[in-house]
Short mmCIF file of C-alpha atoms in Angstrom, two decimals:
data_model
loop_
_atom_site.label_atom_id
_atom_site.label_comp_id
_atom_site.label_asym_id
_atom_site.label_seq_id
_atom_site.Cartn_x
_atom_site.Cartn_y
_atom_site.Cartn_z
CA UNK A 1257 -45.31 84.09 -58.88
CA UNK A 1258 -47.98 85.11 -61.50
CA UNK A 1259 -48.02 83.25 -64.47
CA UNK A 1260 -47.61 85.12 -67.39
CA UNK A 1261 -48.88 84.94 -71.49
CA UNK A 1262 -47.35 87.34 -73.70
CA UNK A 1263 -47.14 86.36 -77.90
CA UNK A 1264 -44.85 83.87 -78.92
CA UNK A 1265 -43.32 86.11 -81.43
CA UNK A 1266 -43.60 89.22 -83.24
CA UNK A 1267 -42.01 90.82 -86.46
CA UNK A 1268 -40.99 94.34 -86.92
CA UNK A 1269 -39.07 96.62 -89.32
CA UNK A 1270 -35.47 98.78 -88.46
CA UNK A 1271 -36.87 101.79 -86.88
CA UNK A 1272 -40.01 101.03 -86.00
CA UNK A 1273 -41.63 101.42 -82.57
CA UNK A 1274 -42.44 97.85 -80.80
CA UNK A 1275 -44.71 97.04 -77.89
CA UNK A 1276 -44.97 93.28 -76.31
CA UNK A 1277 -47.59 93.10 -74.12
CA UNK A 1278 -47.87 90.56 -70.50
CA UNK A 1279 -50.80 89.20 -69.16
CA UNK A 1280 -50.59 88.61 -65.21
CA UNK A 1281 -53.99 88.75 -64.09
CA UNK A 1282 -52.76 86.86 -60.74
CA UNK A 1283 -50.06 89.70 -60.12
CA UNK A 1284 -50.01 90.09 -55.95
CA UNK A 1285 -49.54 93.68 -54.25
CA UNK A 1286 -45.76 93.12 -53.65
CA UNK A 1287 -45.48 91.65 -57.10
CA UNK A 1288 -42.99 93.69 -59.55
CA UNK A 1289 -42.81 93.51 -62.83
CA UNK A 1290 -39.53 92.57 -64.55
CA UNK A 1291 -38.52 92.32 -68.60
CA UNK A 1292 -35.61 90.26 -69.73
CA UNK A 1293 -33.95 90.08 -72.70
CA UNK A 1294 -31.95 87.10 -74.25
CA UNK A 1295 -29.78 86.06 -77.25
CA UNK A 1296 -29.05 82.37 -78.78
CA UNK A 1297 -26.00 80.98 -76.34
CA UNK A 1298 -26.37 83.66 -73.66
CA UNK A 1299 -28.13 84.54 -70.74
CA UNK A 1300 -30.94 86.51 -69.89
CA UNK A 1301 -29.80 90.11 -69.48
CA UNK A 1302 -31.93 92.82 -67.31
CA UNK A 1303 -34.18 95.63 -69.55
CA UNK A 1304 -36.55 97.24 -66.96
CA UNK A 1305 -38.74 96.67 -63.47
CA UNK A 1306 -41.40 98.74 -62.81
CA UNK A 1307 -44.54 98.54 -60.81
CA UNK A 1308 -46.69 101.03 -61.45
CA UNK A 1309 -47.93 103.38 -63.81
CA UNK A 1310 -44.58 103.70 -66.00
CA UNK A 1311 -40.98 103.50 -66.23
CA UNK A 1312 -38.37 104.79 -68.64
CA UNK A 1313 -34.47 104.43 -69.16
CA UNK A 1314 -32.13 104.41 -71.52
CA UNK A 1315 -33.42 101.51 -73.94
CA UNK A 1316 -36.97 101.00 -73.06
CA UNK A 1317 -40.08 102.09 -71.44
CA UNK A 1318 -42.73 100.04 -69.29
CA UNK A 1319 -46.53 100.54 -69.36
CA UNK A 1320 -48.11 99.47 -66.44
CA UNK A 1321 -51.88 99.82 -66.37
CA UNK A 1322 -54.10 100.86 -62.97
CA UNK A 1323 -54.88 97.46 -62.70
CA UNK A 1324 -51.64 95.72 -62.73
CA UNK A 1325 -53.04 92.93 -64.84
CA UNK A 1326 -50.94 93.29 -68.13
CA UNK A 1327 -47.78 95.49 -68.84
CA UNK A 1328 -46.08 96.73 -71.89
CA UNK A 1329 -42.97 96.90 -73.12
CA UNK A 1330 -41.91 99.70 -75.33
CA UNK A 1331 -38.51 99.34 -77.24
CA UNK A 1332 -38.15 102.47 -79.62
CA UNK A 1333 -36.92 102.40 -82.84
CA UNK A 1334 -35.38 98.75 -83.23
CA UNK A 1335 -32.52 97.75 -85.09
CA UNK A 1336 -31.43 94.60 -86.16
CA UNK A 1337 -29.53 93.85 -82.99
CA UNK A 1338 -32.53 93.79 -80.52
CA UNK A 1339 -33.83 90.29 -82.49
CA UNK A 1340 -33.97 88.53 -79.07
CA UNK A 1341 -36.45 86.67 -77.21
CA UNK A 1342 -37.92 88.48 -74.50
CA UNK A 1343 -38.85 87.59 -71.52
CA UNK A 1344 -41.57 89.15 -68.49
CA UNK A 1345 -41.44 87.91 -65.37
CA UNK A 1346 -43.78 88.07 -62.09
CA UNK A 1347 -42.43 88.33 -58.74
CA UNK A 1348 -41.66 90.10 -55.36
CA UNK A 1349 -38.30 91.55 -54.25
CA UNK A 1350 -36.93 90.94 -51.10
CA UNK A 1351 -34.95 88.76 -49.90
CA UNK A 1352 -35.25 86.32 -52.06
CA UNK A 1353 -37.38 84.85 -54.05
CA UNK A 1354 -39.22 81.61 -53.88
CA UNK A 1355 -38.92 80.61 -57.45
CA UNK A 1356 -38.51 82.32 -60.71
CA UNK A 1357 -40.37 80.39 -63.29
CA UNK A 1358 -39.96 81.96 -66.98
CA UNK A 1359 -43.24 81.78 -69.70
CA UNK A 1360 -42.24 80.91 -73.37
CA UNK A 1361 -41.05 84.56 -74.01
CA UNK A 1362 -41.37 86.38 -77.39
CA UNK A 1363 -39.41 86.71 -80.11
CA UNK A 1364 -38.78 89.70 -81.63
CA UNK A 1365 -37.54 89.22 -85.17
CA UNK A 1366 -36.18 93.14 -86.63
CA UNK A 1367 -36.32 92.55 -90.07
CA UNK A 1368 -34.23 95.48 -92.34
CA UNK B 876 -23.68 96.23 -62.23
CA UNK B 877 -23.39 93.16 -60.34
CA UNK B 878 -22.63 90.28 -62.43
CA UNK B 879 -22.67 86.82 -61.87
CA UNK B 880 -20.40 84.06 -63.65
CA UNK B 881 -20.09 80.61 -65.33
CA UNK B 882 -17.37 78.37 -65.70
CA UNK B 883 -16.88 76.98 -67.88
CA UNK B 884 -19.17 78.43 -70.69
CA UNK B 885 -18.44 75.51 -72.61
CA UNK B 886 -17.64 71.89 -71.92
CA UNK B 887 -17.57 68.49 -74.08
CA UNK B 888 -16.97 65.21 -72.02
CA UNK B 889 -17.49 61.45 -72.96
CA UNK B 890 -20.35 59.60 -71.82
CA UNK B 891 -20.48 58.39 -68.18
CA UNK B 892 -17.96 60.87 -66.62
CA UNK B 893 -18.69 64.23 -64.14
CA UNK B 894 -19.12 67.84 -65.38
CA UNK B 895 -19.40 70.73 -62.69
CA UNK B 896 -20.41 74.10 -63.42
CA UNK B 897 -19.56 76.74 -61.37
CA UNK B 898 -21.94 80.03 -60.56
CA UNK B 899 -19.92 83.19 -59.14
CA UNK B 900 -21.81 86.10 -57.80
CA UNK B 901 -18.76 88.48 -58.24
CA UNK B 902 -19.77 91.49 -56.58
CA UNK B 903 -22.51 91.05 -54.58
CA UNK B 904 -24.02 88.22 -51.58
CA UNK B 905 -26.79 85.64 -53.13
CA UNK B 906 -28.89 83.65 -49.60
CA UNK B 907 -30.68 82.16 -53.30
CA UNK B 908 -29.30 81.11 -56.28
CA UNK B 909 -31.81 79.27 -59.30
CA UNK B 910 -30.30 76.89 -61.93
CA UNK B 911 -32.07 76.42 -65.25
CA UNK B 912 -31.83 74.04 -68.34
CA UNK B 913 -32.29 75.07 -71.90
CA UNK B 914 -33.30 73.46 -74.97
CA UNK B 915 -32.68 75.05 -78.53
CA UNK B 916 -35.56 77.76 -79.27
CA UNK B 917 -36.93 77.01 -75.65
CA UNK B 918 -37.57 78.95 -72.52
CA UNK B 919 -35.50 78.33 -69.26
CA UNK B 920 -36.77 75.49 -67.38
CA UNK B 921 -35.84 75.58 -63.43
CA UNK B 922 -34.80 72.87 -62.41
CA UNK B 923 -33.69 73.89 -58.82
CA UNK B 924 -33.44 76.45 -56.62
CA UNK B 925 -30.07 77.27 -54.11
CA UNK B 926 -30.52 78.18 -50.52
CA UNK B 927 -26.98 78.99 -49.27
CA UNK B 928 -26.26 76.57 -46.40
CA UNK B 929 -29.31 74.19 -46.94
CA UNK B 930 -30.30 71.74 -49.35
CA UNK B 931 -31.04 72.96 -53.03
CA UNK B 932 -35.50 72.72 -53.57
CA UNK B 933 -35.61 70.17 -56.86
CA UNK B 934 -38.53 70.62 -59.34
CA UNK B 935 -40.67 68.14 -60.21
CA UNK B 936 -38.79 65.46 -62.65
CA UNK B 937 -35.35 66.63 -62.00
CA UNK B 938 -33.30 64.04 -60.71
CA UNK B 939 -31.22 65.06 -57.77
CA UNK B 940 -28.47 61.87 -57.79
CA UNK B 941 -28.03 62.84 -61.48
CA UNK B 942 -27.99 67.02 -61.28
CA UNK B 943 -26.18 67.28 -57.59
CA UNK B 944 -26.38 71.88 -56.56
CA UNK B 945 -24.67 72.64 -53.67
CA UNK B 946 -24.56 75.98 -52.67
CA UNK B 947 -21.95 76.90 -49.92
CA UNK B 948 -21.35 80.52 -49.21
CA UNK B 949 -22.94 83.14 -50.23
CA UNK B 950 -21.17 83.93 -53.66
CA UNK B 951 -20.40 80.68 -54.97
CA UNK B 952 -22.99 77.33 -56.56
CA UNK B 953 -22.02 74.44 -58.07
CA UNK B 954 -23.95 72.22 -60.85
CA UNK B 955 -22.60 68.92 -61.07
CA UNK B 956 -23.64 66.57 -64.62
CA UNK B 957 -22.99 63.24 -62.42
CA UNK B 958 -22.43 60.04 -64.78
CA UNK B 959 -23.36 62.24 -67.85
CA UNK B 960 -25.23 60.80 -71.11
CA UNK B 961 -26.13 62.64 -74.41
CA UNK B 962 -29.49 63.17 -73.24
CA UNK B 963 -27.94 65.45 -71.10
CA UNK B 964 -26.17 67.90 -73.46
CA UNK B 965 -27.79 71.56 -73.16
CA UNK B 966 -27.25 75.17 -72.16
CA UNK B 967 -27.47 75.25 -68.68
CA UNK B 968 -27.62 78.60 -66.85
CA UNK B 969 -27.79 80.10 -63.43
CA UNK B 970 -29.24 82.90 -62.06
CA UNK B 971 -28.51 85.07 -58.38
CA UNK B 972 -30.59 86.79 -55.81
CA UNK B 973 -28.79 89.26 -54.48
CA UNK B 974 -29.05 90.22 -50.73
CA UNK B 975 -31.25 92.66 -49.49
CA UNK B 976 -32.70 93.43 -52.72
CA UNK B 977 -33.80 90.56 -54.29
CA UNK B 978 -32.90 91.76 -58.06
CA UNK B 979 -31.88 89.29 -59.89
CA UNK B 980 -28.95 88.49 -62.13
CA UNK B 981 -28.01 85.74 -64.61
CA UNK B 982 -24.97 83.88 -65.80
CA UNK B 983 -23.75 83.87 -69.38
CA UNK B 984 -24.77 80.38 -69.55
CA UNK B 985 -22.64 77.33 -69.93
CA UNK B 986 -23.07 74.76 -73.12
CA UNK B 987 -22.60 70.61 -71.93
CA UNK B 988 -22.14 68.20 -74.77
CA UNK B 989 -21.99 64.56 -74.00
CA UNK B 990 -20.24 62.70 -76.14
#
């Protein structure tokens, strides 16, 4: 899987939009980009997935430029409950994954 | 949505005993499951990749004889920590790759404490 690089930590005030960028320079043609959220002592939870351009769901948006070497997770109007670690994963969809390696993730702290 | 269940969520055992953790995909089939270990404030560390009906593939540095992985069916994989010691205390998480889309779903994790 393509190696990913994210900021280690970010702080934000409640109600602000938060953008977390992930670099994946070695992304392959068949690779998708998936973001997960993890709270302490819980398993990662799926947030959003995309291949190119922009994807939006009820909780976040994912922006992927044309070269796909990076992606940005956008969380609108964060609340205290969005304090968590966010992981960017890059891999190909198919009948199975060869490996799923996590990077260090981004620890987001939302401040009242 | 798809659910992956881990059991037990918490377990405390004495040093020298063995502990089994189950990972079940409740409403889908998973040919591939992954086992992770996570230390406090650290990322998930891949321990092994488990494929149904075959031997698990372990990551470098992970002891095969200590962490026994079995994936006997398309909905169940187990991790057995054998002769557990306090340094094996950790948070263990599994994930399952759904057939045929390959989507990944994670269990809620199992907290192992070895006294």
